[in-house]
Amino acid sequence: MIAQSPLSATADEAGEDCSALFDGAAGRDTTARLLGGMGQDARLRWRFARYALISSALRGQITDLSLDGGLAGRVLSRLPDERPGHAESRAARRLSWALAGGLAVAVFSTLVVRGIVVLPDTGFVMTGAATHAPTPARALRLASYGRPSRAAWRRGAPAEQRVLDEYLLTHLSASRDYAPVMAHARLAAYGTTMPLRAPRRPARP
Amino acid sequence: MRFGRPPEGADDDRRLVARARGGDRTAFDLLVLKYQHRVVKLAQRYVRDPQEALDVAQEAFLRAYRAIGGFRGESAFYSWLYRITINTAHNHLAARRVRREETQSAEGEEGAGTSLEDRVQDLNTPEAMLLSDEIRRTIERAVEELPDDLRTAIVLREVEGLSYEDIARVMDCPVGTVRSRIFRAREAINARIEPLLG
């Protein structure tokens, strides 16, 4: 028969709570109390580590290397100061706002473009870098000099492919500082039969 | 009899994970303590160099901490950590391969014959496995020598992965008794390995 560890009643109680915590069977308050107490009582952390060792050994998952007790300390000392997941959620929030903004612009652009189709003489001048970055439809029409206006990709047609490549380069360079807003606007404008007042030379990237 | 818990325990770490997500570093420290052996063992399956295996394990835990905000608890924490560790090990190996190719192209064919793995200590040598084997054997002997009620409780928990509630049903006793038995079993085993670990 094995002798029990000599523990005081209080230590016994804390040890049993620690054992339950290891198994995920400690209540919320007990968990909070133990976590708070581990800052003051290193023996609790040590005990938790021993339970982990016993558990891993019974599962055949210890190696000499894992007995190097420094790993947890190394990890703890390198944890970033920021709350975990904080940066990620902030980035996700930024992305959500950007997407929402982009969607709003896309809707707005679609409405404007459709309006131009109905009223061909309405002036439509975008300001800024995007003015010189034609949509694929416009790019094709510029290349075809008045041929039928419906945009159509013909894979393998070198002239059209060149214009499309140029469009993409121009578009990427023009919308670089506006992503993802301009991407939405471009998508919305693609495929429309937007009339051109005068052929305009697309900007070089 | 119905058992309300999957064998690996999807929510064993629920409270610690929740607190770690809220910025409690002690809670994350306990998760590291709990899983460091398994993570190192897993890393060693990919990286044999001891220092590199520890580096992979450390990086896996740091990645887990940075990403824990995105862990929704749909799987067990360890399953999630397992995937992170494997990805980290793959990245480490890929980076090492690139470094090795660069080194070999710089050194030319003369220095290309000896790989890093050939030069490092092989962890599978009998000498290197001595302490962990001794601990494992001691723990197994200690479990065998436990009183029946303690042995059944700790085996159902650690080997079978049952929850306290399910163990209580199997042993036909209150959950509080299960909790006490498991603790006493652990303390008894701990007393046996104490001389080995100092």
XYZ file of C-alpha atoms in Angstrom:
403
model
C 0.000 0.000 0.000
C 1.254 3.470 -0.841
C 1.586 6.118 1.810
C -0.377 9.297 1.160
C 1.424 12.598 0.805
C 1.530 14.494 4.083
C -0.730 17.445 3.367
C -2.513 19.727 5.735
C -6.293 19.985 5.545
C -6.078 23.318 3.692
C -3.441 22.050 1.309
C -5.572 18.962 0.750
C -8.511 21.120 -0.164
C -6.471 23.296 -2.502
C -4.859 20.197 -3.998
C -8.213 18.601 -4.661
C -9.422 21.786 -6.315
C -6.232 21.829 -8.380
C -6.821 18.232 -9.419
C -10.391 19.097 -10.419
C -9.125 22.125 -12.320
C -6.754 19.887 -14.243
C -9.718 17.742 -15.287
C -11.894 20.712 -16.156
C -14.201 19.821 -13.298
C -13.672 22.918 -11.169
C -16.456 25.471 -11.026
C -16.096 29.004 -12.289
C -15.435 30.501 -8.850
C -12.968 27.784 -7.906
C -11.141 28.276 -11.193
C -10.903 32.005 -10.608
C -9.712 31.520 -7.035
C -7.066 28.986 -8.030
C -5.779 31.085 -10.897
C -5.554 34.056 -8.581
C -3.825 31.963 -5.942
C -1.214 30.608 -8.304
C 0.373 34.019 -8.428
C 1.097 33.785 -4.701
C 1.574 30.042 -4.239
C 4.077 28.445 -6.591
C 3.301 25.029 -5.097
C -0.110 25.045 -6.737
C 1.418 25.535 -10.174
C 4.025 22.892 -9.401
C 1.285 20.488 -8.378
C -0.669 21.156 -11.559
C 2.506 20.449 -13.549
C 2.972 17.128 -11.740
C -0.595 16.094 -12.521
C 0.140 16.897 -16.157
C 3.265 14.749 -16.041
C 1.360 11.819 -14.533
C -1.426 12.176 -17.076
C 0.981 12.314 -20.023
C 3.001 9.367 -18.699
C -0.126 7.234 -18.392
C -0.836 8.031 -22.035
C 2.744 7.250 -23.069
C 3.351 10.839 -24.104
C 6.417 11.930 -22.202
C 9.963 12.078 -23.485
C 13.148 13.164 -21.799
C 12.910 16.334 -23.772
C 9.479 17.140 -22.381
C 10.899 16.772 -18.885
C 12.900 19.915 -19.532
C 10.867 22.089 -17.205
C 11.806 25.298 -18.956
C 9.350 25.172 -21.827
C 6.343 26.599 -20.013
C 8.493 29.371 -18.526
C 9.933 30.188 -21.940
C 6.473 30.392 -23.450
C 5.168 32.519 -20.601
C 8.053 34.974 -20.881
C 7.445 35.372 -24.617
C 3.681 35.873 -24.534
C 2.839 39.175 -26.178
C 1.582 41.911 -23.881
C -1.510 42.334 -25.958
C -4.592 40.333 -25.058
C -4.821 37.137 -27.112
C -6.967 37.455 -30.183
C -7.227 41.205 -29.594
C -5.195 42.162 -32.641
C -7.006 39.587 -34.719
C -10.446 40.835 -33.782
C -9.351 44.421 -34.435
C -8.152 43.413 -37.885
C -11.388 41.539 -38.467
C -13.338 44.642 -37.430
C -11.300 46.786 -39.831
C -11.931 44.295 -42.620
C -15.660 44.283 -41.873
C -15.826 48.055 -42.092
C -13.794 48.034 -45.290
C -16.082 45.430 -46.825
C -19.178 47.308 -45.731
C -17.752 50.510 -47.197
C -16.812 48.722 -50.388
C -20.256 47.229 -50.698
C -21.855 50.639 -50.239
C -19.669 52.100 -52.982
C -20.452 49.134 -55.223
C -24.181 49.692 -54.792
C -23.779 53.401 -55.392
C -21.605 52.844 -58.467
C -24.064 50.365 -59.910
C -26.894 52.835 -59.540
C -24.882 55.613 -61.149
C -23.736 53.433 -64.027
C -27.226 52.162 -64.713
C -28.435 55.751 -64.703
C -25.950 56.636 -67.402
C -27.201 53.841 -69.594
C -30.720 55.252 -69.403
C -29.566 58.830 -69.900
C -26.684 58.659 -72.350
C -25.971 62.371 -72.385
C -25.514 62.646 -68.679
C -21.985 63.592 -67.819
C -20.121 61.131 -65.702
C -16.716 62.178 -64.636
C -14.938 60.443 -61.858
C -12.212 62.393 -60.257
C -8.911 61.084 -59.057
C -6.782 58.245 -60.259
C -9.722 56.077 -61.205
C -10.655 58.460 -64.049
C -7.897 57.046 -66.185
C -8.410 53.445 -65.327
C -11.013 52.069 -67.719
C -13.216 49.131 -66.973
C -12.671 45.965 -69.032
C -15.630 46.905 -71.159
C -14.211 50.323 -71.834
C -10.760 48.923 -72.393
C -12.022 46.549 -75.044
C -13.966 49.255 -76.767
C -10.951 51.502 -76.768
C -9.022 48.715 -78.377
C -11.663 47.946 -80.974
C -12.278 51.607 -81.995
C -16.029 51.486 -82.332
C -16.665 47.860 -82.936
C -19.780 46.374 -81.244
C -19.803 47.556 -77.707
C -20.568 44.345 -75.831
C -17.469 43.351 -73.962
C -16.288 39.864 -74.684
C -13.093 38.105 -73.771
C -11.617 36.034 -76.463
C -8.863 34.031 -74.968
C -5.991 33.870 -77.343
C -6.727 37.134 -79.172
C -3.417 38.882 -78.544
C -4.638 42.441 -79.037
C -7.514 42.055 -76.592
C -5.405 40.137 -74.162
C -2.859 42.932 -74.225
C -5.547 45.530 -73.558
C -6.954 43.475 -70.722
C -3.513 43.020 -69.204
C -2.987 46.734 -69.487
C -6.338 47.344 -67.887
C -5.519 45.109 -64.972
C -2.176 46.774 -64.427
C -3.721 50.208 -64.679
C -6.567 49.253 -62.441
C -4.326 47.743 -59.816
C -2.061 50.732 -59.788
C -4.971 53.185 -59.763
C -6.857 51.416 -57.004
C -3.855 50.510 -54.901
C -4.562 53.177 -52.306
C -8.310 52.631 -52.349
C -8.574 48.882 -51.873
C -10.961 47.308 -51.411
C -13.323 50.153 -52.283
C -12.201 50.593 -55.870
C -12.282 46.887 -56.485
C -15.979 46.934 -55.698
C -16.547 49.927 -57.916
C -14.721 48.253 -60.776
C -16.662 45.063 -60.387
C -19.894 46.992 -60.413
C -18.938 48.835 -63.573
C -17.752 45.789 -65.475
C -19.922 44.608 -68.320
C -21.956 47.785 -68.743
C -22.302 49.554 -72.063
C -21.100 52.858 -70.737
C -20.878 55.289 -73.668
C -17.702 57.253 -74.106
C -17.758 60.873 -75.030
C -14.363 60.608 -76.558
C -11.830 57.845 -76.601
C -9.415 58.532 -73.837
C -5.992 57.118 -73.676
C -5.723 54.893 -70.616
C -3.113 55.903 -68.116
C 0.070 53.943 -68.097
C 0.808 52.078 -64.920
C -25.948 3.632 -19.458
C -25.463 6.953 -21.244
C -22.174 8.753 -21.168
C -22.415 12.446 -21.766
C -18.891 13.163 -22.836
C -16.705 12.249 -25.785
C -13.578 10.274 -24.855
C -11.141 13.087 -25.453
C -13.250 15.619 -23.573
C -14.198 18.527 -25.791
C -14.825 20.876 -22.882
C -12.285 19.831 -20.252
C -10.372 23.026 -20.869
C -13.384 25.241 -21.447
C -12.839 27.427 -18.394
C -9.095 27.777 -18.820
C -9.509 28.584 -22.505
C -12.207 31.152 -21.758
C -9.975 32.874 -19.236
C -6.951 32.714 -21.550
C -9.033 34.334 -24.272
C -9.801 37.089 -21.830
C -6.104 37.753 -21.299
C -5.435 35.595 -18.226
C -1.829 34.543 -18.771
C -1.889 32.177 -15.799
C -4.725 30.252 -17.445
C -2.708 29.937 -20.644
C 0.352 28.938 -18.612
C -1.661 26.056 -17.149
C -2.712 24.970 -20.628
C 0.970 24.946 -21.600
C 1.848 22.914 -18.497
C -0.957 20.510 -19.237
C -0.083 19.864 -22.873
C 3.646 20.516 -23.118
C 4.544 16.829 -22.955
C 2.158 15.904 -25.736
C 3.170 18.854 -27.895
C 6.889 18.130 -27.506
C 6.282 14.467 -28.249
C 4.333 15.432 -31.342
C 7.007 17.907 -32.460
C 9.643 15.202 -32.079
C 7.842 13.090 -34.632
C 8.718 15.759 -37.190
C 11.915 17.284 -35.833
C 14.475 15.061 -34.192
C 16.904 17.692 -33.063
C 16.048 18.335 -29.375
C 16.524 22.084 -29.503
C 14.532 22.381 -32.702
C 11.716 20.243 -31.280
C 11.527 22.526 -28.257
C 11.551 25.552 -30.567
C 8.670 24.095 -32.582
C 6.717 23.362 -29.397
C 7.331 26.864 -28.096
C 6.318 28.452 -31.397
C 3.184 26.296 -31.523
C 2.121 27.526 -28.075
C 2.837 31.141 -28.979
C 0.792 30.789 -32.176
C -1.995 29.217 -30.174
C -1.966 32.156 -27.772
C -2.110 34.662 -30.607
C -4.964 32.780 -32.287
C -6.934 31.697 -29.245
C -9.406 34.524 -29.826
C -10.541 32.618 -32.909
C -10.915 29.291 -31.109
C -14.646 28.713 -30.805
C -14.515 25.550 -28.741
C -16.152 23.467 -31.441
C -13.460 20.847 -30.932
C -11.299 19.933 -27.976
C -8.584 22.476 -27.247
C -5.925 19.837 -27.733
C -7.250 18.892 -31.184
C -6.887 22.520 -32.171
C -3.433 22.753 -30.597
C -2.463 19.508 -32.343
C -3.212 21.031 -35.747
C -1.269 24.174 -34.890
C 1.717 22.081 -33.807
C 1.714 20.049 -37.008
C 1.483 23.205 -39.130
C 4.296 24.787 -37.140
C 6.465 21.707 -37.593
C 5.796 21.668 -41.351
C 6.698 25.346 -41.619
C 9.824 24.753 -39.601
C 10.894 21.885 -41.845
C 10.194 23.896 -44.980
C 12.242 26.823 -43.674
C 15.041 24.486 -42.708
C 15.012 22.893 -46.154
C 15.368 26.312 -47.752
C 18.207 27.225 -45.407
C 19.937 23.948 -46.128
C 19.637 24.403 -49.886
C 21.067 27.891 -49.595
C 23.911 26.633 -47.444
C 24.643 23.770 -49.791
C 24.644 25.976 -52.841
C 26.981 28.362 -51.034
C 29.339 25.688 -49.825
C 29.217 23.640 -52.983
C 29.227 19.900 -53.162
C 32.012 19.544 -50.660
C 29.911 20.385 -47.631
C 26.628 18.929 -48.852
C 27.069 15.396 -47.613
C 26.404 15.884 -43.917
C 22.859 16.776 -42.935
C 21.985 18.521 -39.717
C 20.044 15.477 -38.532
C 23.129 13.333 -38.942
C 25.050 15.549 -36.605
C 22.575 15.988 -33.782
C 21.915 13.751 -30.859
C 19.463 10.974 -31.580
C 16.762 11.131 -28.947
C 15.814 7.525 -29.467
C 19.045 6.183 -28.018
C 18.529 4.082 -24.880
C 20.491 6.556 -22.754
C 18.285 9.426 -23.751
C 15.087 7.533 -23.005
C 16.233 6.390 -19.580
C 14.601 8.961 -17.327
C 11.275 9.148 -19.128
C 11.100 5.349 -19.202
C 11.897 5.173 -15.510
C 9.189 7.699 -14.715
C 6.664 5.867 -16.857
C 7.452 2.512 -15.227
C 7.324 4.029 -11.742
C 3.944 5.593 -12.447
C 2.559 2.351 -13.834
C 3.776 0.453 -10.777
C 2.291 3.106 -8.508
C -1.076 2.785 -10.248
C -0.995 -0.992 -9.866
C -0.349 -0.646 -6.145
C -3.148 1.829 -5.512
C -6.207 0.710 -3.554
C -8.931 -0.549 -5.874
C -11.194 2.467 -5.550
C -8.381 4.938 -6.287
C -6.973 2.841 -9.124
C -10.358 2.469 -10.812
C -11.044 6.186 -10.530
C -7.683 7.313 -11.945
C -7.703 4.717 -14.753
C -11.241 5.638 -15.811
C -10.210 9.267 -15.828
C -6.743 9.190 -17.379
C -6.843 6.106 -19.556
C -10.514 5.903 -20.504
C -11.065 9.657 -20.460
C -14.392 9.559 -18.620
C -15.856 12.609 -16.926
C -16.351 12.743 -13.169
C -20.081 12.251 -13.680
C -19.579 9.143 -15.791
C -17.051 7.714 -13.343
C -19.558 8.319 -10.561
C -22.134 6.286 -12.505
C -19.667 3.484 -13.159
C -18.469 3.369 -9.547
C -21.909 4.041 -8.148
C -20.759 6.823 -5.843
C -21.205 10.610 -5.581
C -19.219 12.899 -7.883
C -17.525 14.403 -4.831
C -16.146 10.990 -3.941
C -14.767 10.554 -7.465
C -13.110 13.933 -7.231
C -11.492 13.010 -3.924
C -10.351 9.589 -5.138
C -8.713 10.977 -8.246
C -6.895 13.592 -6.200
C -5.678 11.025 -3.678
C -4.525 8.736 -6.464
C -2.543 11.542 -8.040
C -0.937 12.494 -4.766
C 0.039 8.888 -4.130
C 1.595 8.576 -7.581
C 3.324 11.912 -7.147
C 4.893 10.717 -3.916
C 6.408 7.803 -5.847
C 7.975 9.858 -8.624
C 9.183 12.611 -6.336
C 12.568 10.926 -5.665
C 13.175 10.623 -9.420
C 12.494 14.234 -10.170
C 13.789 15.826 -7.012
